[in-house]
Coordinates of C-alpha atoms in Angstrom, one line a residue:
M168 CA 21.3 -0.3 26.6
T169 CA 18.6 1.9 25.1
T170 CA 17.2 0.7 21.9
L171 CA 16.7 3.5 19.4
P172 CA 13.7 3.4 17.1
A173 CA 14.5 2.1 13.6
R174 CA 15.2 5.0 11.2
T175 CA 16.6 5.0 7.7
L176 CA 19.8 7.0 6.9
R177 CA 17.6 9.1 4.7
Q178 CA 15.4 10.0 7.7
I179 CA 18.4 10.8 9.8
V180 CA 19.8 13.3 7.3
G181 CA 16.4 14.7 6.4
A182 CA 16.3 13.6 2.8
P183 CA 12.9 14.1 1.0
S184 CA 10.5 11.2 1.5
T185 CA 8.1 12.1 -1.3
P186 CA 8.3 10.3 -4.7
A187 CA 9.7 12.0 -7.7
P188 CA 7.5 14.9 -9.0
L189 CA 6.0 13.7 -12.3
D190 CA 7.0 17.0 -14.0
K191 CA 10.7 16.4 -13.1
A192 CA 10.8 12.6 -13.6
V193 CA 11.7 10.1 -16.3
L194 CA 10.3 6.5 -16.0
V195 CA 12.7 3.6 -16.6
L196 CA 11.0 0.2 -17.0
I197 CA 13.5 -2.6 -16.6
D198 CA 13.3 -6.0 -18.3
L199 CA 9.5 -6.4 -18.4
Q200 CA 10.1 -9.3 -20.8
R201 CA 8.3 -12.7 -21.4
E202 CA 11.3 -14.6 -19.9
Y203 CA 9.9 -13.7 -16.5
T204 CA 6.4 -14.8 -17.2
D205 CA 6.7 -17.7 -19.6
G206 CA 10.3 -18.7 -19.5
A207 CA 12.9 -20.3 -17.2
L208 CA 12.8 -17.3 -14.8
R209 CA 9.1 -17.0 -13.9
L210 CA 8.9 -14.7 -10.9
S211 CA 6.9 -14.9 -7.8
G212 CA 3.8 -12.7 -8.1
V213 CA 4.8 -11.6 -11.6
D214 CA 1.3 -11.2 -13.0
A215 CA 0.4 -8.7 -10.3
A216 CA 3.7 -6.9 -10.8
V217 CA 3.0 -6.5 -14.5
E218 CA -0.4 -5.1 -13.7
R219 CA 1.2 -2.5 -11.3
A220 CA 3.8 -1.7 -13.9
A221 CA 1.1 -1.1 -16.5
E222 CA -0.7 1.2 -14.1
L223 CA 2.5 3.1 -13.5
L224 CA 3.1 3.4 -17.3
E225 CA -0.4 4.7 -17.8
L226 CA 0.2 7.3 -15.1
A227 CA 3.4 8.4 -16.7
R228 CA 2.0 8.7 -20.1
A229 CA -1.1 10.7 -18.9
N230 CA 1.2 13.2 -17.2
G231 CA 3.8 13.6 -19.9
V232 CA 6.6 11.7 -18.2
P233 CA 9.2 10.5 -20.6
V234 CA 9.4 6.7 -20.7
I235 CA 12.5 4.6 -21.3
H236 CA 12.2 0.8 -21.8
I237 CA 15.2 -1.5 -21.0
V238 CA 15.5 -5.0 -22.3
H239 CA 18.1 -7.6 -21.5
H240 CA 19.7 -9.6 -24.3
T241 CA 22.3 -12.4 -24.2
A242 CA 23.6 -14.4 -27.2
A243 CA 21.5 -16.0 -29.9
G244 CA 20.6 -19.5 -28.7
A245 CA 21.4 -18.8 -25.0
P246 CA 19.2 -20.5 -22.3
V247 CA 17.6 -17.2 -21.3
F248 CA 17.0 -13.8 -23.0
D249 CA 17.8 -15.1 -26.4
P250 CA 17.3 -12.0 -28.6
T251 CA 16.2 -14.2 -31.5
G252 CA 13.4 -15.9 -29.5
P253 CA 10.0 -14.8 -28.3
L254 CA 10.9 -14.8 -24.6
A255 CA 13.0 -11.7 -25.0
E256 CA 10.0 -9.7 -26.1
I257 CA 8.5 -6.9 -23.9
L258 CA 5.2 -7.9 -22.4
P259 CA 2.2 -6.6 -24.3
A260 CA 0.7 -4.9 -21.2
V261 CA 3.8 -2.6 -21.1
A262 CA 4.8 -2.5 -24.7
P263 CA 6.5 0.7 -26.0
R264 CA 4.7 3.3 -28.0
D265 CA 6.2 5.1 -30.9
G266 CA 8.7 7.6 -29.6
E267 CA 9.5 5.7 -26.4
P268 CA 13.1 4.5 -26.6
V269 CA 14.1 0.9 -26.1
I270 CA 17.6 0.4 -24.8
V271 CA 19.3 -3.0 -24.9
K272 CA 21.6 -4.0 -22.1
K273 CA 24.0 -6.9 -21.5
L274 CA 24.6 -6.4 -17.8
A275 CA 22.5 -6.0 -14.7
N276 CA 23.2 -2.3 -14.4
A277 CA 21.2 -0.6 -17.2
F278 CA 23.7 2.2 -17.3
A279 CA 26.7 0.0 -18.0
G280 CA 27.7 0.0 -21.7
T281 CA 24.4 1.7 -22.8
E282 CA 23.2 5.1 -23.7
L283 CA 20.7 5.3 -20.8
Q284 CA 22.4 8.2 -19.1
T285 CA 22.5 10.3 -22.3
V286 CA 18.9 9.5 -23.3
A287 CA 17.6 10.1 -19.8
R288 CA 19.5 13.4 -19.4
D289 CA 18.3 14.5 -22.9
S290 CA 14.8 14.4 -21.5
G291 CA 15.5 17.4 -19.4
R292 CA 14.4 15.6 -16.2
T293 CA 16.3 15.3 -13.0
E294 CA 14.6 12.5 -11.2
M295 CA 14.2 8.8 -12.1
I296 CA 11.3 6.4 -11.4
V297 CA 12.4 2.8 -11.6
A298 CA 10.4 -0.4 -11.9
G299 CA 10.7 -3.8 -13.4
F300 CA 12.6 -7.1 -12.9
M301 CA 14.3 -8.6 -11.0
T302 CA 14.3 -6.7 -7.8
H303 CA 17.5 -8.1 -6.4
N304 CA 19.4 -7.9 -9.6
C305 CA 18.8 -5.4 -12.4
V306 CA 16.4 -3.1 -10.5
S307 CA 18.8 -2.8 -7.5
S308 CA 21.9 -2.5 -9.7
T309 CA 20.3 0.2 -11.9
A310 CA 18.8 2.1 -9.0
R311 CA 22.1 2.2 -7.3
S312 CA 23.9 3.3 -10.4
A313 CA 21.3 6.0 -11.1
V314 CA 22.2 7.6 -7.7
D315 CA 25.9 7.4 -8.7
H316 CA 25.0 9.2 -12.0
G317 CA 23.3 12.0 -10.1
W318 CA 19.7 11.0 -10.2
R319 CA 17.2 11.2 -7.3
V320 CA 15.5 7.8 -7.5
T321 CA 12.0 6.5 -6.7
V322 CA 11.4 2.7 -6.8
V323 CA 7.8 1.4 -7.2
A324 CA 7.8 -1.7 -5.0
S325 CA 4.7 -3.5 -6.3
A326 CA 5.9 -3.0 -9.9
T327 CA 9.0 -5.1 -9.2
A328 CA 9.4 -8.8 -8.5
T329 CA 11.9 -11.5 -7.8
R330 CA 12.0 -15.3 -7.4
D331 CA 12.9 -17.9 -4.8
L332 CA 16.7 -18.2 -4.6
P333 CA 19.2 -20.8 -3.4
D334 CA 21.1 -19.5 -0.4
G335 CA 24.4 -21.1 -1.3
R336 CA 24.2 -23.4 1.8
G337 CA 21.6 -25.9 0.6
G338 CA 18.5 -23.9 1.5
V339 CA 16.2 -21.6 -0.3
V340 CA 15.4 -17.9 0.4
P341 CA 11.7 -17.2 -0.4
A342 CA 11.1 -14.5 -3.0
A343 CA 9.1 -12.4 -0.4
D344 CA 12.2 -12.3 1.9
T345 CA 14.5 -11.2 -0.9
Q346 CA 12.0 -8.6 -2.1
R347 CA 11.6 -7.1 1.3
G348 CA 15.3 -7.1 2.1
V349 CA 16.4 -5.5 -1.2
L350 CA 13.7 -2.8 -1.1
T351 CA 14.6 -2.1 2.6
G352 CA 18.2 -1.7 1.6
L353 CA 17.4 0.7 -1.2
S354 CA 15.1 2.8 1.0
D355 CA 17.7 3.1 3.7
S356 CA 20.0 5.5 1.9
L357 CA 19.5 5.5 -1.8
A358 CA 15.9 5.7 -2.9
V359 CA 12.4 6.7 -2.1
V360 CA 10.4 3.4 -2.2
V361 CA 6.7 3.7 -2.8
E362 CA 4.1 0.9 -3.0
D363 CA 2.4 1.7 -6.3
A364 CA 1.3 4.4 -8.7
G365 CA -1.3 5.5 -6.1
A366 CA 1.6 7.1 -4.2
W367 CA 1.3 10.1 -6.6
E368 CA -2.4 10.5 -5.9
K369 CA -1.5 11.6 -2.3
I370 CA 0.5 14.6 -3.6
P371 CA -1.7 17.7 -3.8
S372 CA 0.5 19.3 -6.4
L373 CA 0.4 16.3 -8.8
P374 CA 0.4 17.6 -12.3
R375 CA -2.7 16.4 -14.2
G376 CA -2.3 15.3 -17.8
E377 CA -5.2 15.5 -20.2
G378 CA -4.9 11.8 -21.0

């Protein structure tokens, strides 16, 4: 049997492999909250991921990309994402500026039960850049839903993170394995996956903001 070289479905059908043009994109930052740095859900490599997210945010702002911040809230007094406590706060490095909407979600998919689709469409953009936490849960769910809602999606890998997870059979799946698997799945048919904000520096037609 001949073994064919590994190719994504996107490669097979000839889908574009370049990240979203900044002049056509909206940036959605998902759940960049203290729960993931200081709470019960601290993620593997989270500090570096926050730095990469901050760089991505800086790139977006410098080039006039609309930014939408997503936060997850549960019930007051809940073990995680208690909206009345400090751990639900957005991290200072990626804090919203005036005019940048903050959308509260209750489910993993940031489109579910929220105004995300309306706010994003009102920006006049057609492509969506996604980053945030956790890769296997809210990032994956939102990226998949974005495709269903008609967006072409770019996921910035190093600006996402996850954690070690029980495998349901008494073992543990390392965060790095989950991270790689989820991003691989997204890149197969649903999204362009790039490493970091530097991906846009490789595009000759990158629009330059005045900072």
